[in-house]
């Protein structure tokens, strides 16, 4: 653990929606912390509320609502439309 407090980051490329970099001279806990921060700061969309009028399947409502919430939803900001 000699390098855990002074990591080095070399930026390979940068764009508005992505960045590529090399993280070195650190341990895996620092890399994992950085990964968790990036995931936490990424805006996401999900289905939150589901109303069923009639469910004639063998699957219960909560199971279907949970599965719908797991579907990844792509989002494009309205100001990026041309």
mmCIF file with all atom_site columns, C-alpha atoms in Angstrom, residues 26-70:
data_model
loop_
_atom_site.group_PDB
_atom_site.id
_atom_site.type_symbol
_atom_site.label_atom_id
_atom_site.label_alt_id
_atom_site.label_comp_id
_atom_site.label_asym_id
_atom_site.label_entity_id
_atom_site.label_seq_id
_atom_site.pdbx_PDB_ins_code
_atom_site.Cartn_x
_atom_site.Cartn_y
_atom_site.Cartn_z
_atom_site.occupancy
_atom_site.B_iso_or_equiv
_atom_site.pdbx_formal_charge
_atom_site.auth_seq_id
_atom_site.auth_comp_id
_atom_site.auth_asym_id
_atom_site.auth_atom_id
_atom_site.pdbx_PDB_model_num
ATOM 1  C CA . UNK A 1 26 ? -2.643  3.413   -6.428  1.00 0.00 ? 26 UNK A CA 1
ATOM 2  C CA . UNK A 1 27 ? -4.453  0.380   -5.082  1.00 0.00 ? 27 UNK A CA 1
ATOM 3  C CA . UNK A 1 28 ? -7.760  -1.129  -6.126  1.00 0.00 ? 28 UNK A CA 1
ATOM 4  C CA . UNK A 1 29 ? -9.740  0.544   -3.327  1.00 0.00 ? 29 UNK A CA 1
ATOM 5  C CA . UNK A 1 30 ? -8.977  3.980   -4.774  1.00 0.00 ? 30 UNK A CA 1
ATOM 6  C CA . UNK A 1 31 ? -9.941  2.813   -8.281  1.00 0.00 ? 31 UNK A CA 1
ATOM 7  C CA . UNK A 1 32 ? -13.163 1.315   -6.922  1.00 0.00 ? 32 UNK A CA 1
ATOM 8  C CA . UNK A 1 33 ? -14.002 4.534   -5.036  1.00 0.00 ? 33 UNK A CA 1
ATOM 9  C CA . UNK A 1 34 ? -13.497 6.552   -8.220  1.00 0.00 ? 34 UNK A CA 1
ATOM 10 C CA . UNK A 1 35 ? -15.665 4.089   -10.179 1.00 0.00 ? 35 UNK A CA 1
ATOM 11 C CA . UNK A 1 36 ? -18.461 4.328   -7.589  1.00 0.00 ? 36 UNK A CA 1
ATOM 12 C CA . UNK A 1 37 ? -18.374 8.136   -7.657  1.00 0.00 ? 37 UNK A CA 1
ATOM 13 C CA . UNK A 1 38 ? -18.631 8.180   -11.458 1.00 0.00 ? 38 UNK A CA 1
ATOM 14 C CA . UNK A 1 39 ? -21.556 5.732   -11.419 1.00 0.00 ? 39 UNK A CA 1
ATOM 15 C CA . UNK A 1 40 ? -23.311 7.738   -8.702  1.00 0.00 ? 40 UNK A CA 1
ATOM 16 C CA . UNK A 1 41 ? -22.965 11.016  -10.591 1.00 0.00 ? 41 UNK A CA 1
ATOM 17 C CA . UNK A 1 42 ? -24.260 9.626   -13.894 1.00 0.00 ? 42 UNK A CA 1
ATOM 18 C CA . UNK A 1 43 ? -27.863 10.717  -14.488 1.00 0.00 ? 43 UNK A CA 1
ATOM 19 C CA . UNK A 1 44 ? -30.223 7.791   -14.997 1.00 0.00 ? 44 UNK A CA 1
ATOM 20 C CA . UNK A 1 45 ? -33.859 7.272   -15.884 1.00 0.00 ? 45 UNK A CA 1
ATOM 21 C CA . UNK A 1 46 ? -36.049 4.454   -14.664 1.00 0.00 ? 46 UNK A CA 1
ATOM 22 C CA . UNK A 1 47 ? -39.694 3.466   -14.573 1.00 0.00 ? 47 UNK A CA 1
ATOM 23 C CA . UNK A 1 48 ? -40.865 4.366   -11.082 1.00 0.00 ? 48 UNK A CA 1
ATOM 24 C CA . UNK A 1 49 ? -44.631 3.984   -10.888 1.00 0.00 ? 49 UNK A CA 1
ATOM 25 C CA . UNK A 1 50 ? -46.630 1.275   -12.657 1.00 0.00 ? 50 UNK A CA 1
ATOM 26 C CA . UNK A 1 51 ? -50.425 0.974   -12.558 1.00 0.00 ? 51 UNK A CA 1
ATOM 27 C CA . UNK A 1 52 ? -52.134 -2.241  -13.579 1.00 0.00 ? 52 UNK A CA 1
ATOM 28 C CA . UNK A 1 53 ? -55.753 -2.214  -14.647 1.00 0.00 ? 53 UNK A CA 1
ATOM 29 C CA . UNK A 1 54 ? -55.958 -5.958  -15.178 1.00 0.00 ? 54 UNK A CA 1
ATOM 30 C CA . UNK A 1 55 ? -53.215 -8.548  -14.864 1.00 0.00 ? 55 UNK A CA 1
ATOM 31 C CA . UNK A 1 56 ? -54.243 -11.866 -16.365 1.00 0.00 ? 56 UNK A CA 1
ATOM 32 C CA . UNK A 1 57 ? -50.752 -13.407 -16.249 1.00 0.00 ? 57 UNK A CA 1
ATOM 33 C CA . UNK A 1 58 ? -49.311 -15.801 -13.703 1.00 0.00 ? 58 UNK A CA 1
ATOM 34 C CA . UNK A 1 59 ? -46.770 -13.128 -12.705 1.00 0.00 ? 59 UNK A CA 1
ATOM 35 C CA . UNK A 1 60 ? -47.713 -10.866 -9.814  1.00 0.00 ? 60 UNK A CA 1
ATOM 36 C CA . UNK A 1 61 ? -47.892 -7.088  -10.270 1.00 0.00 ? 61 UNK A CA 1
ATOM 37 C CA . UNK A 1 62 ? -44.828 -6.323  -8.137  1.00 0.00 ? 62 UNK A CA 1
ATOM 38 C CA . UNK A 1 63 ? -42.650 -8.697  -10.134 1.00 0.00 ? 63 UNK A CA 1
ATOM 39 C CA . UNK A 1 64 ? -43.691 -7.123  -13.460 1.00 0.00 ? 64 UNK A CA 1
ATOM 40 C CA . UNK A 1 65 ? -43.196 -3.584  -12.078 1.00 0.00 ? 65 UNK A CA 1
ATOM 41 C CA . UNK A 1 66 ? -39.733 -4.525  -10.794 1.00 0.00 ? 66 UNK A CA 1
ATOM 42 C CA . UNK A 1 67 ? -38.752 -6.002  -14.150 1.00 0.00 ? 67 UNK A CA 1
ATOM 43 C CA . UNK A 1 68 ? -39.980 -2.871  -15.959 1.00 0.00 ? 68 UNK A CA 1
ATOM 44 C CA . UNK A 1 69 ? -37.825 -0.767  -13.632 1.00 0.00 ? 69 UNK A CA 1
ATOM 45 C CA . UNK A 1 70 ? -34.758 -2.778  -14.651 1.00 0.00 ? 70 UNK A CA 1
#
